[in-house]
Amino acid sequence: VQLLESGGGLVQPGGSLRLSCVASRFTFSDFAMGWVRQAPGKGLEWVSGISIRGDRTFYADSVKGRFTISRDDSKSTLYLQMNSLRVEDTAVYYCAKDWFGERGPDYWGQGTLVTVSS
Amino acid sequence: NFMLTQPHSVSESPGKTVTISCTRSSGSIASSYVQWYQQRPGSSPTTVIYEHKQRLFGVPDRFSGSIDTSSNSASLTISGLKTEDEADYYCQSFDSSTFWVFGGGTKLTVL
């Protein structure tokens, strides 16, 4: 299993970024996926999840209404559109594959750093 | 919704056994599987235990997981501690309405 995130960077408060996660070495369309972030020196925080086929999406209260998760099974790619970014969204964002039935991640990407600062 | 509470830190000597707890705030700990992740400094998390007590392929049998319904908690036990076990450990479970739920993490120091 390989998960490769991209799209992180420095953005001003109120700005937008789109993260991507390209999956390989497994059948992407057969698994739910999620995003988990880790602020500097802090613990893991679940951000968003998406079901198989993308018919259900889930968001942490801290990002609801600002972030949108989506998937393109034809490209084996997971996305996270982040709008109205805040300083407190600064973190490493990990893409993670669900191991079964939306029960939890089994494989994680290497992470991409998002820094929100003026 | 529920929360998972872990001790902030634990420490133990090499060769000894340490147990990290994970207490569920509401609902039964047995109602949804608990997973455990290890995160070494500067690295992504890796799965250690899934479904309360199953070790992922390649994880040494020094690592074991369990649940205790009387205390509504899960535990990760590491025996024969090695310096390489020094890391942050996170428990995780799930909920049909909120997807994944993580504990706050426990820093294990092997000294």
Coordinates of N, CA, C and O in Angstrom, one line a residue, chain B:
Chain B
N1 N -21.7 10.9 20.5 CA -20.3 11.0 20.3 C -19.6 10.6 21.6 O -20.1 10.8 22.7
F2 N -18.4 10.1 21.5 CA -17.6 9.7 22.7 C -16.2 10.2 22.6 O -15.7 10.6 21.5
M3 N -15.5 10.2 23.7 CA -14.0 10.5 23.7 C -13.2 9.4 24.2 O -13.8 8.5 25.0
L4 N -12.0 9.3 23.8 CA -11.0 8.3 24.3 C -9.9 9.1 25.1 O -9.3 9.9 24.6
T5 N -9.7 8.7 26.3 CA -8.8 9.3 27.2 C -7.6 8.4 27.5 O -7.8 7.3 28.0
Q6 N -6.4 8.9 27.3 CA -5.2 8.2 27.5 C -4.3 9.0 28.5 O -4.4 10.2 28.6
P7 N -3.4 8.3 29.2 CA -2.5 9.1 30.1 C -1.5 9.8 29.2 O -1.2 9.4 28.1
H8 N -1.1 11.0 29.6 CA -0.2 11.8 28.8 C 1.1 11.1 28.5 O 1.7 11.2 27.4
S9 N 1.6 10.5 29.6 CA 3.0 9.8 29.4 C 3.1 8.7 30.4 O 2.5 8.6 31.4
V10 N 3.9 7.7 30.0 CA 4.4 6.6 30.8 C 5.8 6.4 30.6 O 6.4 6.7 29.5
S11 N 6.5 5.8 31.6 CA 7.9 5.5 31.4 C 8.2 4.2 32.2 O 7.6 3.8 33.2
E12 N 9.2 3.5 31.6 CA 9.6 2.2 32.2 C 11.0 1.8 31.7 O 11.4 2.4 30.7
S13 N 11.6 0.9 32.3 CA 12.9 0.5 32.0 C 13.0 -0.6 30.9 O 12.0 -1.4 30.8
P14 N 14.1 -0.7 30.2 CA 14.2 -1.8 29.2 C 14.0 -3.1 29.9 O 14.4 -3.4 31.0
G15 N 13.3 -4.0 29.1 CA 13.1 -5.4 29.6 C 11.8 -5.5 30.5 O 11.3 -6.6 30.7
K16 N 11.3 -4.4 30.9 CA 10.1 -4.4 31.8 C 8.8 -4.4 30.9 O 8.9 -4.4 29.7
T17 N 7.7 -4.4 31.6 CA 6.4 -4.4 30.9 C 5.7 -3.1 31.2 O 5.7 -2.7 32.4
V18 N 5.0 -2.5 30.2 CA 4.2 -1.3 30.5 C 2.9 -1.5 29.8 O 2.7 -2.2 28.8
T19 N 1.9 -0.9 30.5 CA 0.5 -0.9 29.9 C 0.0 0.5 29.8 O 0.1 1.3 30.7
I20 N -0.6 0.8 28.6 CA -1.2 2.1 28.3 C -2.7 1.9 28.2 O -3.2 1.1 27.5
S21 N -3.4 2.7 29.0 CA -4.8 2.6 29.0 C -5.5 3.6 28.0 O -4.9 4.6 27.7
C22 N -6.8 3.3 27.7 CA -7.6 4.1 26.8 C -9.0 4.0 27.3 O -9.6 2.9 27.1
T23 N -9.5 5.0 27.9 CA -10.9 4.9 28.5 C -11.9 5.6 27.6 O -11.7 6.8 27.2
R24 N -13.0 4.9 27.4 CA -14.1 5.5 26.6 C -15.1 6.2 27.5 O -15.5 5.7 28.5
S25 N -15.5 7.4 27.0 CA -16.3 8.3 27.9 C -17.7 7.9 27.9 O -18.4 8.1 29.0
S26 N -18.3 7.4 26.9 CA -19.7 7.0 26.9 C -19.9 5.8 25.9 O -19.1 5.7 24.9
G27 N -20.8 5.0 26.1 CA -21.0 3.8 25.3 C -20.0 2.8 25.7 O -19.0 3.1 26.3
S28 N -20.3 1.5 25.4 CA -19.4 0.4 25.8 C -18.2 0.3 24.9 O -18.2 0.5 23.7
I29 N -17.1 0.1 25.6 CA -15.8 -0.1 24.9 C -15.9 -1.3 24.0 O -15.2 -1.4 23.0
A30 N -16.8 -2.2 24.3 CA -16.9 -3.4 23.5 C -17.8 -3.2 22.2 O -17.9 -4.1 21.4
S31 N -18.4 -2.1 22.1 CA -19.4 -1.8 21.0 C -18.7 -1.5 19.7 O -19.3 -1.7 18.7
S32 N -17.5 -1.1 19.7 CA -16.8 -0.9 18.5 C -15.3 -1.1 18.7 O -14.7 -0.8 19.8
Y33 N -14.7 -1.8 17.7 CA -13.3 -2.2 17.9 C -12.3 -1.0 18.2 O -12.5 0.1 17.7
V34 N -11.3 -1.3 19.0 CA -10.2 -0.4 19.3 C -9.0 -0.7 18.5 O -8.6 -1.9 18.5
Q35 N -8.3 0.2 18.0 CA -7.0 0.1 17.3 C -6.0 0.9 18.1 O -6.3 1.8 18.8
W36 N -4.7 0.5 17.9 CA -3.6 1.2 18.5 C -2.5 1.5 17.4 O -2.2 0.6 16.6
Y37 N -2.0 2.7 17.5 CA -1.0 3.1 16.5 C 0.3 3.6 17.3 O 0.2 4.2 18.4
Q38 N 1.4 3.3 16.7 CA 2.7 3.8 17.1 C 3.2 4.9 16.2 O 3.1 4.8 15.0
Q39 N 3.7 6.0 16.8 CA 4.3 7.0 16.0 C 5.6 7.4 16.6 O 5.7 8.0 17.7
R40 N 6.7 7.1 15.9 CA 8.0 7.5 16.3 C 8.2 9.0 15.8 O 7.6 9.4 14.8
P41 N 9.1 9.7 16.5 CA 9.4 11.1 16.1 C 9.7 11.3 14.7 O 10.6 10.6 14.1
G42 N 9.0 12.2 14.0 CA 9.3 12.5 12.6 C 8.7 11.5 11.6 O 9.0 11.7 10.4
S43 N 7.9 10.6 12.1 CA 7.4 9.6 11.2 C 5.9 9.6 11.2 O 5.3 10.1 12.1
S44 N 5.3 8.9 10.2 CA 3.9 8.7 10.2 C 3.5 7.6 11.2 O 4.3 6.8 11.5
P45 N 2.2 7.6 11.6 CA 1.8 6.6 12.5 C 1.8 5.2 11.8 O 1.6 5.2 10.5
T46 N 2.0 4.1 12.5 CA 1.8 2.8 12.0 C 0.9 2.0 12.9 O 0.9 2.2 14.1
T47 N 0.2 1.1 12.3 CA -0.8 0.3 13.1 C 0.0 -0.8 13.8 O 0.8 -1.5 13.3
V48 N -0.4 -0.9 15.1 CA 0.2 -2.0 16.0 C -0.9 -3.1 16.3 O -0.6 -4.3 16.1
I49 N -2.0 -2.6 16.7 CA -3.1 -3.5 17.1 C -4.4 -3.1 16.4 O -4.7 -1.9 16.3
Y50 N -5.2 -4.1 15.9 CA -6.5 -3.8 15.4 C -7.5 -4.7 16.0 O -7.1 -5.8 16.5
E51 N -8.8 -4.4 15.9 CA -9.8 -5.2 16.5 C -9.5 -5.6 17.9 O -9.6 -6.8 18.3
H52 N -9.2 -4.7 18.7 CA -8.9 -4.8 20.2 C -7.6 -5.5 20.5 O -6.8 -5.1 21.3
K53 N -7.3 -6.6 19.8 CA -6.2 -7.5 20.2 C -5.4 -8.1 19.1 O -4.4 -8.9 19.3
Q54 N -5.8 -7.9 17.8 CA -5.1 -8.5 16.7 C -3.8 -7.7 16.3 O -3.9 -6.5 16.1
R55 N -2.7 -8.4 16.2 CA -1.5 -7.7 15.8 C -1.4 -7.6 14.3 O -1.7 -8.6 13.6
L56 N -1.0 -6.5 13.7 CA -0.8 -6.4 12.3 C 0.4 -7.2 12.0 O 1.3 -7.4 12.8
F57 N 0.4 -7.8 10.8 CA 1.5 -8.6 10.3 C 2.8 -7.9 10.5 O 3.0 -6.7 10.1
G58 N 3.8 -8.6 11.1 CA 5.1 -8.0 11.4 C 5.3 -7.4 12.7 O 6.4 -7.0 13.1
V59 N 4.2 -7.2 13.4 CA 4.3 -6.6 14.8 C 4.7 -7.6 15.8 O 4.1 -8.7 15.8
P60 N 5.8 -7.4 16.6 CA 6.2 -8.5 17.5 C 5.1 -8.8 18.5 O 4.3 -8.0 18.9
D61 N 5.2 -10.1 19.0 CA 4.2 -10.5 19.9 C 4.4 -10.0 21.3 O 3.7 -10.3 22.3
R62 N 5.4 -9.1 21.4 CA 5.6 -8.3 22.7 C 4.5 -7.3 22.9 O 4.3 -6.8 24.0
F63 N 3.8 -7.0 21.8 CA 2.7 -6.1 21.8 C 1.4 -6.9 21.9 O 1.1 -7.8 21.1
S64 N 0.5 -6.5 22.8 CA -0.8 -7.1 23.0 C -1.8 -6.1 23.3 O -1.6 -5.1 24.0
G65 N -3.1 -6.3 22.9 CA -4.2 -5.5 23.2 C -5.3 -6.2 23.9 O -5.4 -7.4 23.7
S66 N -6.1 -5.5 24.7 CA -7.2 -6.1 25.4 C -8.2 -5.0 25.7 O -7.9 -3.8 25.6
I67 N -9.4 -5.4 26.1 CA -10.4 -4.5 26.6 C -10.9 -5.0 28.0 O -10.8 -6.2 28.3
D68 N -11.4 -4.1 28.8 CA -11.9 -4.4 30.1 C -13.3 -3.6 30.2 O -13.3 -2.4 30.3
T69 N -14.4 -4.4 30.1 CA -15.7 -3.7 30.1 C -16.0 -3.1 31.5 O -16.8 -2.2 31.6
S70 N -15.4 -3.6 32.6 CA -15.7 -3.1 33.9 C -15.2 -1.7 34.1 O -15.8 -0.8 34.7
S71 N -14.1 -1.4 33.4 CA -13.5 0.0 33.5 C -13.8 0.8 32.2 O -13.4 1.9 32.0
N72 N -14.5 0.1 31.3 CA -14.8 0.7 29.9 C -13.5 1.2 29.2 O -13.5 2.3 28.7
S73 N -12.5 0.4 29.3 CA -11.2 0.8 28.7 C -10.6 -0.3 27.9 O -10.9 -1.5 28.1
A74 N -9.7 0.2 27.0 CA -8.8 -0.7 26.3 C -7.4 -0.5 26.8 O -7.1 0.5 27.4
S75 N -6.5 -1.5 26.6 CA -5.2 -1.4 27.0 C -4.2 -1.9 25.9 O -4.5 -2.9 25.3
L76 N -3.1 -1.3 25.9 CA -2.0 -1.8 25.0 C -0.8 -2.1 26.0 O -0.4 -1.3 26.8
T77 N -0.4 -3.4 26.0 CA 0.7 -3.9 26.8 C 1.9 -4.2 26.0 O 1.8 -4.9 25.0
I78 N 3.0 -3.7 26.4 CA 4.3 -4.0 25.7 C 5.2 -4.6 26.7 O 5.5 -4.0 27.8
S79 N 5.6 -5.9 26.4 CA 6.5 -6.6 27.3 C 7.9 -6.6 26.8 O 8.1 -6.3 25.6
G80 N 8.9 -6.9 27.6 CA 10.3 -6.9 27.2 C 10.7 -5.6 26.5 O 11.2 -5.7 25.4
L81 N 10.4 -4.5 27.1 CA 10.6 -3.2 26.5 C 12.0 -3.0 25.9 O 13.0 -3.4 26.5
K82 N 12.0 -2.4 24.7 CA 13.2 -2.1 24.0 C 13.3 -0.6 23.8 O 12.2 0.1 23.7
T83 N 14.5 -0.1 23.7 CA 14.6 1.4 23.5 C 13.9 1.8 22.2 O 13.3 2.9 22.1
E84 N 13.8 0.9 21.2 CA 13.1 1.2 20.0 C 11.6 1.4 20.1 O 10.9 1.8 19.2
D85 N 11.1 0.9 21.3 CA 9.6 1.1 21.5 C 9.2 2.5 21.9 O 8.1 2.8 22.0
E86 N 10.3 3.3 22.2 CA 10.0 4.7 22.7 C 9.3 5.4 21.5 O 9.9 5.6 20.4
A87 N 8.1 5.9 21.8 CA 7.3 6.5 20.8 C 6.0 7.1 21.4 O 5.8 6.9 22.6
D88 N 5.2 7.7 20.6 CA 3.8 8.1 21.0 C 2.9 7.0 20.6 O 3.0 6.4 19.4
Y89 N 1.9 6.6 21.4 CA 0.9 5.6 21.1 C -0.5 6.2 21.2 O -0.8 6.9 22.1
Y90 N -1.3 5.9 20.2 CA -2.6 6.4 20.1 C -3.6 5.3 20.0 O -3.4 4.3 19.2
C91 N -4.7 5.4 20.8 CA -5.8 4.4 20.6 C -6.8 5.1 19.7 O -6.8 6.4 19.5
Q92 N -7.6 4.3 19.0 CA -8.6 4.8 18.1 C -9.8 3.9 18.1 O -9.7 2.6 18.1
S93 N -11.0 4.4 17.9 CA -12.2 3.6 17.7 C -13.1 4.3 16.7 O -12.6 5.3 16.1
F94 N -14.3 3.9 16.6 CA -15.1 4.5 15.5 C -16.6 4.6 16.0 O -17.0 4.0 17.0
D95 N -17.3 5.4 15.3 CA -18.7 5.7 15.6 C -19.4 5.9 14.3 O -18.9 6.6 13.4
S96 N -20.6 5.4 14.1 CA -21.3 5.5 12.8 C -21.6 6.9 12.4 O -21.7 7.2 11.2
S97 N -21.6 7.8 13.3 CA -21.9 9.2 13.0 C -20.7 10.1 12.9 O -20.8 11.1 12.2
T98 N -19.6 9.7 13.5 CA -18.4 10.6 13.5 C -17.2 9.9 12.9 O -16.1 10.5 12.9
F99 N -17.3 8.7 12.2 CA -16.2 8.1 11.6 C -15.1 7.7 12.6 O -15.4 6.8 13.4
W100 N -13.9 8.2 12.6 CA -12.8 7.8 13.4 C -12.7 8.7 14.7 O -12.8 9.9 14.5
V101 N -12.4 8.1 15.8 CA -12.2 8.9 17.0 C -10.8 8.5 17.6 O -10.5 7.3 17.8
F102 N -10.0 9.4 17.9 CA -8.6 9.1 18.4 C -8.5 9.6 19.9 O -9.1 10.6 20.3
G103 N -7.7 8.8 20.6 CA -7.3 9.3 21.9 C -6.2 10.4 21.8 O -5.7 10.6 20.7
G104 N -5.9 11.0 22.9 CA -5.0 12.1 22.9 C -3.5 11.7 22.7 O -2.7 12.6 22.5
G105 N -3.3 10.4 22.9 CA -1.9 10.0 22.7 C -1.1 9.8 24.0 O -1.4 10.6 25.0
T106 N -0.2 8.9 24.1 CA 0.6 8.6 25.3 C 2.1 8.6 24.8 O 2.4 7.8 23.9
K107 N 2.9 9.4 25.5 CA 4.3 9.3 25.2 C 5.0 8.3 26.1 O 4.9 8.4 27.3
L108 N 5.5 7.3 25.4 CA 6.2 6.2 26.1 C 7.7 6.5 26.1 O 8.3 6.6 25.1
T109 N 8.3 6.6 27.3 CA 9.7 6.8 27.5 C 10.3 5.5 28.0 O 9.8 4.9 29.0
V110 N 11.3 5.0 27.4 CA 12.0 3.8 27.8 C 13.4 4.2 28.3 O 14.3 4.6 27.6
L111 N 13.6 4.2 29.6 CA 14.8 4.7 30.2 C 15.5 3.7 31.1 O 14.9 2.8 31.6

